[in-house]
Amino acid sequence: MECKLVPSVCSYCGTGCGVLFEVINNRIVGTLPMKTHPVNEGKLCIKGWNLHEHVNSILRLKQPLVKTFGRFMKTDWDEAIRLTADRFKEIIAEHGPDSIGVLVSAKMTNEENYLAQKFARAVIGTNNVDHCARL
Amino acid sequence: MIDKIKFWLEEGKIDVFLGYREVENHPLPWCFTRERLEEVDDLVAGPARYSLEKIATHMAEEDPDIRIGMLARDCSQRALNVLYVWNQLKREQISTMDVNCCPSRLKEHPDCSYLEPAGVGSYKKEVGIDNNLSLEDVDRYGPEEGLHRWMYEFQKCIKCYGCRNICPVCFCRECSLDNEELVRAGPLIPDIPVFHLVRAVHMAGRCIDCGLCEDACPMDIPLRLLYQKVSRIVLKLFDYKTGTNADQPPFSILGERVTLEPKPIQPASGA
């Protein structure tokens, strides 16, 4: 029997509550608030309490899907990224870079958010960048 | 204590030991094993308090015959007794290493496992219920004022279900708080006072007054007082003090047979 309590930070919003994942036999079975964490002091909201559920959900997407003729088809990352890049190029050529907006997320790290705005400004060429925490 | 735990693990009295270990300055629950015996040297007993017995029930769900040792404060002992009564753990599979209740100014109070009492703001004192009051103080408000004060506390609820989720003696597979007819999914504030009273009623003969629910409540609702009131009624009606021993609770007079499903519970499909 392997049982570990793994400290982590809740990824649902930008608050940064400390959580503990209860891992039994390499499966996350529960989430607990971290009592000594300075941010949440042993408390969590309903989303934090249920963090483990989306990890184990059978509905969880584990690979990219591409919508082809109205249906989602499984594909690999190379193919999905190539297709997206091609479509972006088409859209930018036809409607200009400001026809695209980038919405980033509190579920990502600061570094990832930085990369996303860099992608929007330097690659796509638009200042349309926003963050879900500002909605 | 450390030598004794090592001895238990080595001689095979227990398979795992649940205690605490400092990880990056945070005392976290830790599962000590025979294979990593040297970790036992880092064992700490406090000051944080988690429901180790709840972790133990989760382990017993995976492996019903596992023998578990654990640090146990007074509240853990009471929780374990309730879990034995309700077939969630077997008495012979648990070995406890008794430790003092949490360090606190209230330590002389035998039932208390609270950390330092939290400060309460003046507005809450005026319109709500001070978490540090005694049951007698709250009763003195009378029914009408009492209801107003309790409703003030209840309407703060953000329905995080933390009180249920952290509770060492909440283990039902189907929870009334998930019942759409009692508590609708969605609306916030939740249906009050139904939400809190349903939980209070279900705590009768279950609540071991550990205070973890109040500790986990982001809105500081005095849940412990609420469940103490229920326990007081149970004591008066049935002369039963929850968690003091592992005998059947008074509610078993309702039927001869235990209708709760015994362990092991099959893991959900798709796991």
mmCIF file of C-alpha atoms in Angstrom:
data_model
loop_
_atom_site.group_PDB
_atom_site.id
_atom_site.type_symbol
_atom_site.label_atom_id
_atom_site.label_comp_id
_atom_site.label_asym_id
_atom_site.label_seq_id
_atom_site.Cartn_x
_atom_site.Cartn_y
_atom_site.Cartn_z
ATOM 1 C CA MET A 1 0.000 0.000 0.000
ATOM 2 C CA GLU A 2 1.410 3.329 -1.037
ATOM 3 C CA CYS A 3 -0.135 6.373 0.542
ATOM 4 C CA LYS A 4 1.214 9.863 0.026
ATOM 5 C CA LEU A 5 -0.099 13.324 0.778
ATOM 6 C CA VAL A 6 1.295 15.558 -1.902
ATOM 7 C CA PRO A 7 1.293 19.322 -1.331
ATOM 8 C CA SER A 8 0.280 21.438 -4.289
ATOM 9 C CA VAL A 9 -1.377 24.716 -5.192
ATOM 10 C CA CYS A 10 -4.984 24.874 -6.361
ATOM 11 C CA SER A 11 -5.101 25.651 -10.059
ATOM 12 C CA TYR A 12 -8.672 26.924 -10.279
ATOM 13 C CA CYS A 13 -8.073 30.626 -9.737
ATOM 14 C CA GLY A 14 -5.276 33.052 -9.029
ATOM 15 C CA THR A 15 -5.660 32.996 -5.227
ATOM 16 C CA GLY A 16 -3.208 30.165 -4.803
ATOM 17 C CA CYS A 17 -4.670 28.060 -1.987
ATOM 18 C CA GLY A 18 -2.498 25.275 -0.652
ATOM 19 C CA VAL A 19 -3.947 21.806 -1.135
ATOM 20 C CA LEU A 20 -2.908 18.276 -0.313
ATOM 21 C CA PHE A 21 -3.636 15.481 -2.712
ATOM 22 C CA GLU A 22 -4.371 12.185 -1.045
ATOM 23 C CA VAL A 23 -2.679 9.611 -3.274
ATOM 24 C CA ILE A 24 -3.336 5.951 -2.515
ATOM 25 C CA ASN A 25 -1.691 3.353 -4.752
ATOM 26 C CA ASN A 26 -0.789 6.061 -7.269
ATOM 27 C CA ARG A 27 -4.378 7.222 -7.660
ATOM 28 C CA ILE A 28 -5.570 10.596 -6.385
ATOM 29 C CA VAL A 29 -8.522 9.797 -4.145
ATOM 30 C CA GLY A 30 -9.072 13.128 -2.430
ATOM 31 C CA THR A 31 -8.120 16.745 -1.909
ATOM 32 C CA LEU A 32 -7.570 18.368 1.483
ATOM 33 C CA PRO A 33 -6.871 21.978 2.384
ATOM 34 C CA MET A 34 -3.371 22.560 3.703
ATOM 35 C CA LYS A 35 -3.784 23.683 7.330
ATOM 36 C CA THR A 36 -0.549 25.597 7.612
ATOM 37 C CA HIS A 37 -0.689 27.313 4.226
ATOM 38 C CA PRO A 38 -0.554 31.108 4.669
ATOM 39 C CA VAL A 39 -3.102 31.766 1.905
ATOM 40 C CA ASN A 40 -6.050 29.583 2.832
ATOM 41 C CA GLU A 41 -5.256 28.485 6.424
ATOM 42 C CA GLY A 42 -7.014 25.148 6.117
ATOM 43 C CA LYS A 43 -10.042 26.303 4.152
ATOM 44 C CA LEU A 44 -11.109 25.714 0.542
ATOM 45 C CA CYS A 45 -13.997 26.554 -1.762
ATOM 46 C CA ILE A 46 -16.065 23.882 -3.448
ATOM 47 C CA LYS A 47 -13.867 23.863 -6.540
ATOM 48 C CA GLY A 48 -10.729 23.306 -4.526
ATOM 49 C CA TRP A 49 -12.323 20.494 -2.542
ATOM 50 C CA ASN A 50 -13.081 18.668 -5.784
ATOM 51 C CA LEU A 51 -9.773 19.182 -7.589
ATOM 52 C CA HIS A 52 -9.121 15.462 -7.766
ATOM 53 C CA GLU A 53 -12.350 14.743 -9.617
ATOM 54 C CA HIS A 54 -11.317 16.117 -12.970
ATOM 55 C CA VAL A 55 -8.055 14.192 -12.817
ATOM 56 C CA ASN A 56 -9.932 10.910 -12.584
ATOM 57 C CA SER A 57 -12.922 11.892 -14.715
ATOM 58 C CA ILE A 58 -13.718 9.567 -17.603
ATOM 59 C CA LEU A 59 -14.716 12.674 -19.555
ATOM 60 C CA ARG A 60 -11.233 14.118 -19.287
ATOM 61 C CA LEU A 61 -9.609 14.930 -22.635
ATOM 62 C CA LYS A 62 -6.302 13.151 -22.911
ATOM 63 C CA GLN A 63 -5.425 13.959 -26.494
ATOM 64 C CA PRO A 64 -6.279 16.692 -28.986
ATOM 65 C CA LEU A 65 -9.506 16.476 -30.956
ATOM 66 C CA VAL A 66 -10.035 18.165 -34.292
ATOM 67 C CA LYS A 67 -13.515 18.982 -35.526
ATOM 68 C CA THR A 68 -13.858 17.480 -38.987
ATOM 69 C CA PHE A 69 -17.192 17.639 -40.811
ATOM 70 C CA GLY A 70 -18.944 18.465 -37.542
ATOM 71 C CA ARG A 71 -17.442 15.615 -35.553
ATOM 72 C CA PHE A 72 -14.525 15.563 -33.127
ATOM 73 C CA MET A 73 -11.776 13.266 -34.360
ATOM 74 C CA LYS A 74 -8.831 12.160 -32.221
ATOM 75 C CA THR A 75 -5.461 13.243 -33.486
ATOM 76 C CA ASP A 76 -1.906 13.842 -32.252
ATOM 77 C CA TRP A 77 -0.376 17.115 -31.075
ATOM 78 C CA ASP A 78 1.788 17.674 -34.186
ATOM 79 C CA GLU A 79 -1.212 17.364 -36.442
ATOM 80 C CA ALA A 80 -3.421 19.517 -34.201
ATOM 81 C CA ILE A 81 -0.845 22.306 -33.926
ATOM 82 C CA ARG A 82 -0.155 22.233 -37.681
ATOM 83 C CA LEU A 83 -3.858 22.491 -38.470
ATOM 84 C CA THR A 84 -4.349 25.358 -35.985
ATOM 85 C CA ALA A 85 -1.327 27.241 -37.339
ATOM 86 C CA ASP A 86 -2.593 26.866 -40.908
ATOM 87 C CA ARG A 87 -6.040 28.187 -39.979
ATOM 88 C CA PHE A 88 -4.546 31.108 -38.019
ATOM 89 C CA LYS A 89 -2.420 32.035 -41.054
ATOM 90 C CA GLU A 90 -5.484 31.938 -43.288
ATOM 91 C CA ILE A 91 -7.522 34.086 -40.902
ATOM 92 C CA ILE A 92 -4.698 36.643 -40.433
ATOM 93 C CA ALA A 93 -4.154 36.873 -44.207
ATOM 94 C CA GLU A 94 -7.852 37.460 -44.816
ATOM 95 C CA HIS A 95 -8.949 39.602 -41.836
ATOM 96 C CA GLY A 96 -5.741 40.924 -40.260
ATOM 97 C CA PRO A 97 -4.068 40.007 -36.953
ATOM 98 C CA ASP A 98 -6.599 41.925 -34.817
ATOM 99 C CA SER A 99 -9.244 39.413 -35.828
ATOM 100 C CA ILE A 100 -7.626 37.052 -33.333
ATOM 101 C CA GLY A 101 -7.714 37.387 -29.556
ATOM 102 C CA VAL A 102 -5.850 35.372 -26.943
ATOM 103 C CA LEU A 103 -7.515 34.573 -23.629
ATOM 104 C CA VAL A 104 -5.200 33.157 -20.996
ATOM 105 C CA SER A 105 -5.970 31.503 -17.720
ATOM 106 C CA ALA A 106 -5.301 31.423 -13.994
ATOM 107 C CA LYS A 107 -4.893 27.685 -14.352
ATOM 108 C CA MET A 108 -1.551 28.308 -16.056
ATOM 109 C CA THR A 109 1.702 29.462 -14.469
ATOM 110 C CA ASN A 110 3.000 33.036 -14.748
ATOM 111 C CA GLU A 111 5.618 31.831 -17.193
ATOM 112 C CA GLU A 112 3.023 30.205 -19.421
ATOM 113 C CA ASN A 113 0.904 33.338 -19.321
ATOM 114 C CA TYR A 114 3.964 35.372 -20.284
ATOM 115 C CA LEU A 115 4.607 33.067 -23.213
ATOM 116 C CA ALA A 116 0.978 33.349 -24.290
ATOM 117 C CA GLN A 117 1.084 37.163 -24.440
ATOM 118 C CA LYS A 118 4.429 36.949 -26.267
ATOM 119 C CA PHE A 119 2.769 34.610 -28.735
ATOM 120 C CA ALA A 120 -0.115 37.023 -29.219
ATOM 121 C CA ARG A 121 2.062 40.104 -29.673
ATOM 122 C CA ALA A 122 5.127 38.762 -31.458
ATOM 123 C CA VAL A 123 3.737 35.847 -33.468
ATOM 124 C CA ILE A 124 0.153 36.800 -34.247
ATOM 125 C CA GLY A 125 0.751 40.533 -34.053
ATOM 126 C CA THR A 126 -2.170 41.682 -31.954
ATOM 127 C CA ASN A 127 -2.597 43.331 -28.557
ATOM 128 C CA ASN A 128 -5.825 41.410 -27.975
ATOM 129 C CA VAL A 129 -4.639 39.560 -24.879
ATOM 130 C CA ASP A 130 -6.710 39.152 -21.768
ATOM 131 C CA HIS A 131 -6.933 36.980 -18.704
ATOM 132 C CA CYS A 132 -9.871 35.019 -17.319
ATOM 133 C CA ALA A 133 -9.331 36.502 -13.850
ATOM 134 C CA ARG A 134 -10.284 39.942 -15.275
ATOM 135 C CA LEU A 135 -13.675 38.793 -16.568
ATOM 136 C CA MET B 1 7.639 7.003 20.762
ATOM 137 C CA ILE B 2 9.797 6.855 17.637
ATOM 138 C CA ASP B 3 11.454 3.625 18.763
ATOM 139 C CA LYS B 4 8.093 2.072 19.497
ATOM 140 C CA ILE B 5 6.739 2.961 16.048
ATOM 141 C CA LYS B 6 9.855 1.536 14.420
ATOM 142 C CA PHE B 7 9.434 -1.616 16.474
ATOM 143 C CA TRP B 8 5.758 -1.936 15.464
ATOM 144 C CA LEU B 9 6.688 -1.581 11.809
ATOM 145 C CA GLU B 10 9.636 -3.971 12.000
ATOM 146 C CA GLU B 11 7.892 -6.750 13.855
ATOM 147 C CA GLY B 12 4.896 -6.488 11.516
ATOM 148 C CA LYS B 13 2.303 -5.389 14.076
ATOM 149 C CA ILE B 14 1.352 -2.688 11.578
ATOM 150 C CA ASP B 15 1.877 -2.256 7.835
ATOM 151 C CA VAL B 16 1.857 1.544 7.809
ATOM 152 C CA PHE B 17 1.942 4.312 10.374
ATOM 153 C CA LEU B 18 0.066 7.564 9.903
ATOM 154 C CA GLY B 19 1.684 10.559 11.526
ATOM 155 C CA TYR B 20 3.082 13.921 10.547
ATOM 156 C CA ARG B 21 6.335 14.957 8.961
ATOM 157 C CA GLU B 22 7.664 18.388 8.113
ATOM 158 C CA VAL B 23 7.768 18.998 4.393
ATOM 159 C CA GLU B 24 9.173 22.397 3.468
ATOM 160 C CA ASN B 25 8.242 23.773 6.907
ATOM 161 C CA HIS B 26 4.695 22.433 6.730
ATOM 162 C CA PRO B 27 3.720 19.621 9.080
ATOM 163 C CA LEU B 28 1.862 17.296 6.707
ATOM 164 C CA PRO B 29 0.232 13.919 7.251
ATOM 165 C CA TRP B 30 2.740 11.252 6.343
ATOM 166 C CA CYS B 31 2.508 7.546 5.819
ATOM 167 C CA PHE B 32 5.531 5.817 7.364
ATOM 168 C CA THR B 33 6.409 2.335 6.127
ATOM 169 C CA ARG B 34 8.780 -0.511 6.876
ATOM 170 C CA GLU B 35 10.653 0.114 3.632
ATOM 171 C CA ARG B 36 11.552 3.683 4.595
ATOM 172 C CA LEU B 37 12.052 3.180 8.307
ATOM 173 C CA GLU B 38 14.574 6.029 8.647
ATOM 174 C CA GLU B 39 11.798 8.558 7.939
ATOM 175 C CA VAL B 40 10.259 7.778 11.331
ATOM 176 C CA ASP B 41 13.058 9.836 12.903
ATOM 177 C CA ASP B 42 11.432 12.935 11.365
ATOM 178 C CA LEU B 43 8.030 12.240 12.913
ATOM 179 C CA VAL B 44 6.307 15.248 14.485
ATOM 180 C CA ALA B 45 3.109 15.176 16.514
ATOM 181 C CA GLY B 46 1.822 18.692 15.829
ATOM 182 C CA PRO B 47 0.816 21.400 15.679
ATOM 183 C CA ALA B 48 -1.378 20.944 12.572
ATOM 184 C CA ARG B 49 -4.294 18.582 12.892
ATOM 185 C CA TYR B 50 -5.645 16.561 9.996
ATOM 186 C CA SER B 51 -8.155 13.758 10.068
ATOM 187 C CA LEU B 52 -5.743 10.820 10.009
ATOM 188 C CA GLU B 53 -8.624 8.453 10.700
ATOM 189 C CA LYS B 54 -10.315 9.557 7.487
ATOM 190 C CA ILE B 55 -7.132 8.768 5.552
ATOM 191 C CA ALA B 56 -7.126 5.394 7.318
ATOM 192 C CA THR B 57 -10.674 4.645 6.107
ATOM 193 C CA HIS B 58 -9.627 5.478 2.548
ATOM 194 C CA MET B 59 -6.717 3.050 2.870
ATOM 195 C CA ALA B 60 -9.006 0.378 4.279
ATOM 196 C CA GLU B 61 -11.278 0.800 1.272
ATOM 197 C CA GLU B 62 -8.356 -0.181 -0.969
ATOM 198 C CA ASP B 63 -7.110 -2.957 1.274
ATOM 199 C CA PRO B 64 -9.599 -4.103 3.950
ATOM 200 C CA ASP B 65 -6.991 -6.140 5.839
ATOM 201 C CA ILE B 66 -4.304 -3.496 6.116
ATOM 202 C CA ARG B 67 -3.068 -2.893 9.658
ATOM 203 C CA ILE B 68 -2.641 0.771 10.392
ATOM 204 C CA GLY B 69 -0.909 2.543 13.224
ATOM 205 C CA MET B 70 -1.649 6.187 13.815
ATOM 206 C CA LEU B 71 -1.080 9.137 16.075
ATOM 207 C CA ALA B 72 -4.278 9.683 18.018
ATOM 208 C CA ARG B 73 -5.457 12.668 19.979
ATOM 209 C CA ASP B 74 -8.598 12.484 22.089
ATOM 210 C CA CYS B 75 -10.768 13.448 19.148
ATOM 211 C CA SER B 76 -9.121 10.791 16.954
ATOM 212 C CA GLN B 77 -9.956 8.157 19.587
ATOM 213 C CA ARG B 78 -13.595 9.216 19.589
ATOM 214 C CA ALA B 79 -13.688 9.250 15.786
ATOM 215 C CA LEU B 80 -12.187 5.769 15.652
ATOM 216 C CA ASN B 81 -14.830 4.455 18.051
ATOM 217 C CA VAL B 82 -17.560 5.816 15.793
ATOM 218 C CA LEU B 83 -15.873 4.342 12.716
ATOM 219 C CA TYR B 84 -15.701 0.915 14.418
ATOM 220 C CA VAL B 85 -19.381 1.124 15.326
ATOM 221 C CA TRP B 86 -20.323 1.886 11.734
ATOM 222 C CA ASN B 87 -18.101 -0.833 10.216
ATOM 223 C CA GLN B 88 -15.795 1.581 8.461
ATOM 224 C CA LEU B 89 -12.713 0.259 10.232
ATOM 225 C CA LYS B 90 -12.046 -2.892 12.214
ATOM 226 C CA ARG B 91 -10.891 -2.411 15.761
ATOM 227 C CA GLU B 92 -8.197 -5.057 15.415
ATOM 228 C CA GLN B 93 -6.631 -3.397 12.391
ATOM 229 C CA ILE B 94 -5.861 -0.100 14.139
ATOM 230 C CA SER B 95 -3.104 0.554 16.675
ATOM 231 C CA THR B 96 -2.962 3.993 18.182
ATOM 232 C CA MET B 97 -0.075 5.994 19.558
ATOM 233 C CA ASP B 98 -1.703 8.410 21.967
ATOM 234 C CA VAL B 99 -0.570 12.012 21.981
ATOM 235 C CA ASN B 100 -1.760 15.114 23.771
ATOM 236 C CA CYS B 101 -4.491 17.302 22.418
ATOM 237 C CA CYS B 102 -3.429 20.332 20.429
ATOM 238 C CA PRO B 103 -1.447 22.884 22.426
ATOM 239 C CA SER B 104 -3.918 25.485 23.585
ATOM 240 C CA ARG B 105 -4.824 27.683 26.474
ATOM 241 C CA LEU B 106 -7.871 25.465 26.837
ATOM 242 C CA LYS B 107 -5.872 22.314 27.312
ATOM 243 C CA GLU B 108 -7.316 21.583 30.736
ATOM 244 C CA HIS B 109 -10.709 21.167 29.086
ATOM 245 C CA PRO B 110 -10.770 17.414 28.540
ATOM 246 C CA ASP B 111 -12.799 17.413 25.329
ATOM 247 C CA CYS B 112 -11.084 20.300 23.711
ATOM 248 C CA SER B 113 -8.778 19.839 20.839
ATOM 249 C CA TYR B 114 -9.042 23.371 19.566
ATOM 250 C CA LEU B 115 -6.082 25.484 18.685
ATOM 251 C CA GLU B 116 -6.133 28.978 20.127
ATOM 252 C CA PRO B 117 -9.677 30.415 19.982
ATOM 253 C CA ALA B 118 -10.136 32.683 17.001
ATOM 254 C CA GLY B 119 -10.835 36.383 17.465
ATOM 255 C CA VAL B 120 -14.391 37.384 16.624
ATOM 256 C CA GLY B 121 -15.346 40.755 15.141
ATOM 257 C CA SER B 122 -17.778 43.152 16.816
ATOM 258 C CA TYR B 123 -20.435 42.908 14.066
ATOM 259 C CA LYS B 124 -20.577 39.141 14.368
ATOM 260 C CA LYS B 125 -20.906 39.487 18.126
ATOM 261 C CA GLU B 126 -23.785 41.888 17.644
ATOM 262 C CA VAL B 127 -25.872 40.048 15.040
ATOM 263 C CA GLY B 128 -24.394 36.558 14.826
ATOM 264 C CA ILE B 129 -23.017 33.949 17.157
ATOM 265 C CA ASP B 130 -19.572 34.174 18.679
ATOM 266 C CA ASN B 131 -17.813 30.861 17.959
ATOM 267 C CA ASN B 132 -16.295 30.875 21.445
ATOM 268 C CA LEU B 133 -19.615 30.960 23.307
ATOM 269 C CA SER B 134 -20.850 28.034 25.348
ATOM 270 C CA LEU B 135 -24.123 26.245 24.582
ATOM 271 C CA GLU B 136 -25.713 27.838 27.644
ATOM 272 C CA ASP B 137 -24.807 31.316 26.412
ATOM 273 C CA VAL B 138 -26.427 30.598 23.045
ATOM 274 C CA ASP B 139 -29.556 29.140 24.671
ATOM 275 C CA ARG B 140 -29.914 32.362 26.635
ATOM 276 C CA TYR B 141 -30.714 34.240 23.391
ATOM 277 C CA GLY B 142 -34.132 32.561 23.341
ATOM 278 C CA PRO B 143 -35.885 31.075 20.304
ATOM 279 C CA GLU B 144 -36.613 34.246 18.351
ATOM 280 C CA GLU B 145 -33.320 36.070 18.726
ATOM 281 C CA GLY B 146 -31.494 32.765 18.498
ATOM 282 C CA LEU B 147 -33.113 32.012 15.137
ATOM 283 C CA HIS B 148 -32.154 35.424 13.800
ATOM 284 C CA ARG B 149 -28.599 35.005 14.907
ATOM 285 C CA TRP B 150 -28.315 31.498 13.494
ATOM 286 C CA MET B 151 -29.848 32.625 10.193
ATOM 287 C CA TYR B 152 -27.227 35.364 9.985
ATOM 288 C CA GLU B 153 -24.555 32.711 10.338
ATOM 289 C CA PHE B 154 -26.205 30.329 7.844
ATOM 290 C CA GLN B 155 -26.688 32.926 5.121
ATOM 291 C CA LYS B 156 -22.935 33.409 4.948
ATOM 292 C CA CYS B 157 -22.528 29.817 3.746
ATOM 293 C CA ILE B 158 -20.746 29.508 0.400
ATOM 294 C CA LYS B 159 -21.727 25.843 0.113
ATOM 295 C CA CYS B 160 -18.181 24.550 -0.147
ATOM 296 C CA TYR B 161 -19.197 21.276 1.537
ATOM 297 C CA GLY B 162 -15.956 21.588 3.505
ATOM 298 C CA CYS B 163 -17.735 20.683 6.766
ATOM 299 C CA ARG B 164 -18.811 17.380 5.253
ATOM 300 C CA ASN B 165 -15.639 16.695 3.341
ATOM 301 C CA ILE B 166 -13.306 17.164 6.276
ATOM 302 C CA CYS B 167 -15.513 15.307 8.768
ATOM 303 C CA PRO B 168 -13.809 12.132 10.026
ATOM 304 C CA VAL B 169 -17.164 10.427 10.580
ATOM 305 C CA CYS B 170 -18.809 11.416 7.280
ATOM 306 C CA PHE B 171 -18.496 8.389 5.056
ATOM 307 C CA CYS B 172 -21.970 7.761 3.571
ATOM 308 C CA ARG B 173 -21.827 6.898 -0.102
ATOM 309 C CA GLU B 174 -25.062 8.771 -0.651
ATOM 310 C CA CYS B 175 -25.162 12.064 1.202
ATOM 311 C CA SER B 176 -28.414 13.879 1.947
ATOM 312 C CA LEU B 177 -26.679 17.147 1.160
ATOM 313 C CA ASP B 178 -26.413 15.922 -2.445
ATOM 314 C CA ASN B 179 -30.136 15.148 -2.538
ATOM 315 C CA GLU B 180 -31.721 17.485 -5.052
ATOM 316 C CA GLU B 181 -35.010 17.550 -3.121
ATOM 317 C CA LEU B 182 -33.370 18.763 0.076
ATOM 318 C CA VAL B 183 -30.568 20.933 -1.212
ATOM 319 C CA ARG B 184 -30.789 22.140 -4.780
ATOM 320 C CA ALA B 185 -27.578 22.122 -6.753
ATOM 321 C CA GLY B 186 -26.704 25.586 -7.939
ATOM 322 C CA PRO B 187 -28.342 28.294 -5.842
ATOM 323 C CA LEU B 188 -26.124 30.299 -3.564
ATOM 324 C CA ILE B 189 -26.757 30.965 -0.732
ATOM 325 C CA PRO B 190 -27.854 27.336 -0.275
ATOM 326 C CA ASP B 191 -31.334 26.486 0.970
ATOM 327 C CA ILE B 192 -31.099 27.699 4.556
ATOM 328 C CA PRO B 193 -31.568 26.617 7.234
ATOM 329 C CA VAL B 194 -32.269 23.246 5.574
ATOM 330 C CA PHE B 195 -28.685 22.675 4.474
ATOM 331 C CA HIS B 196 -27.224 23.159 7.937
ATOM 332 C CA LEU B 197 -30.035 21.495 9.831
ATOM 333 C CA VAL B 198 -29.987 18.390 7.619
ATOM 334 C CA ARG B 199 -26.332 18.056 8.374
ATOM 335 C CA ALA B 200 -26.930 18.751 12.068
ATOM 336 C CA VAL B 201 -29.592 16.032 12.292
ATOM 337 C CA HIS B 202 -27.301 13.540 10.596
ATOM 338 C CA MET B 203 -24.567 14.398 13.079
ATOM 339 C CA ALA B 204 -26.716 13.063 15.927
ATOM 340 C CA GLY B 205 -24.853 10.114 17.402
ATOM 341 C CA ARG B 206 -22.038 10.694 14.914
ATOM 342 C CA CYS B 207 -20.422 14.000 15.816
ATOM 343 C CA ILE B 208 -17.412 13.505 18.049
ATOM 344 C CA ASP B 209 -16.876 17.228 18.595
ATOM 345 C CA CYS B 210 -13.441 17.439 17.017
ATOM 346 C CA GLY B 211 -14.047 20.907 15.596
ATOM 347 C CA LEU B 212 -12.473 20.150 12.217
ATOM 348 C CA CYS B 213 -15.637 21.343 10.408
ATOM 349 C CA GLU B 214 -15.509 24.750 12.028
ATOM 350 C CA ASP B 215 -11.794 24.878 11.362
ATOM 351 C CA ALA B 216 -12.436 24.234 7.660
ATOM 352 C CA CYS B 217 -15.364 26.652 7.335
ATOM 353 C CA PRO B 218 -14.279 29.642 5.225
ATOM 354 C CA MET B 219 -17.167 31.680 6.660
ATOM 355 C CA ASP B 220 -16.525 30.856 10.340
ATOM 356 C CA ILE B 221 -20.012 29.493 10.956
ATOM 357 C CA PRO B 222 -20.081 28.138 14.553
ATOM 358 C CA LEU B 223 -20.759 24.592 13.384
ATOM 359 C CA ARG B 224 -19.237 23.034 16.422
ATOM 360 C CA LEU B 225 -21.786 24.718 18.675
ATOM 361 C CA LEU B 226 -24.605 23.562 16.398
ATOM 362 C CA TYR B 227 -23.525 19.925 16.551
ATOM 363 C CA GLN B 228 -22.814 20.174 20.280
ATOM 364 C CA LYS B 229 -26.459 21.099 20.695
ATOM 365 C CA VAL B 230 -27.490 17.979 18.785
ATOM 366 C CA SER B 231 -25.115 15.828 20.825
ATOM 367 C CA ARG B 232 -26.573 17.337 24.003
ATOM 368 C CA ILE B 233 -30.039 16.189 22.923
ATOM 369 C CA VAL B 234 -28.756 12.701 22.135
ATOM 370 C CA LEU B 235 -27.145 12.543 25.561
ATOM 371 C CA LYS B 236 -30.381 13.628 27.216
ATOM 372 C CA LEU B 237 -32.694 11.305 25.275
ATOM 373 C CA PHE B 238 -30.530 8.221 24.931
ATOM 374 C CA ASP B 239 -27.899 8.702 27.619
ATOM 375 C CA TYR B 240 -25.349 8.195 24.856
ATOM 376 C CA LYS B 241 -22.096 10.071 24.574
ATOM 377 C CA THR B 242 -20.841 9.653 21.041
ATOM 378 C CA GLY B 243 -17.408 8.158 20.582
ATOM 379 C CA THR B 244 -16.739 7.247 24.195
ATOM 380 C CA ASN B 245 -16.758 3.556 23.367
ATOM 381 C CA ALA B 246 -17.237 1.287 20.381
ATOM 382 C CA ASP B 247 -20.633 -0.104 21.415
ATOM 383 C CA GLN B 248 -23.612 0.233 19.145
ATOM 384 C CA PRO B 249 -25.204 3.676 19.117
ATOM 385 C CA PRO B 250 -28.709 4.229 20.526
ATOM 386 C CA PHE B 251 -30.055 4.424 16.995
ATOM 387 C CA SER B 252 -29.502 0.698 16.545
ATOM 388 C CA ILE B 253 -32.656 0.156 18.634
ATOM 389 C CA LEU B 254 -34.456 0.972 15.390
ATOM 390 C CA GLY B 255 -33.477 -2.413 13.973
ATOM 391 C CA GLU B 256 -31.623 -5.549 14.821
ATOM 392 C CA ARG B 257 -29.557 -5.766 11.697
ATOM 393 C CA VAL B 258 -26.834 -3.396 10.583
ATOM 394 C CA THR B 259 -27.985 -2.167 7.220
ATOM 395 C CA LEU B 260 -24.811 -0.318 6.350
ATOM 396 C CA GLU B 261 -22.746 -2.075 3.759
ATOM 397 C CA PRO B 262 -19.634 -3.586 5.339
ATOM 398 C CA LYS B 263 -16.198 -3.068 3.815
ATOM 399 C CA PRO B 264 -14.724 -3.653 1.320
ATOM 400 C CA ILE B 265 -16.623 -1.450 -1.050
ATOM 401 C CA GLN B 266 -15.876 -2.176 -4.669
ATOM 402 C CA PRO B 267 -14.063 0.712 -6.328
ATOM 403 C CA ALA B 268 -16.153 2.601 -8.873
ATOM 404 C CA SER B 269 -15.851 1.358 -12.437
ATOM 405 C CA GLY B 270 -13.500 3.238 -14.682
ATOM 406 C CA ALA B 271 -11.065 3.694 -11.823
#
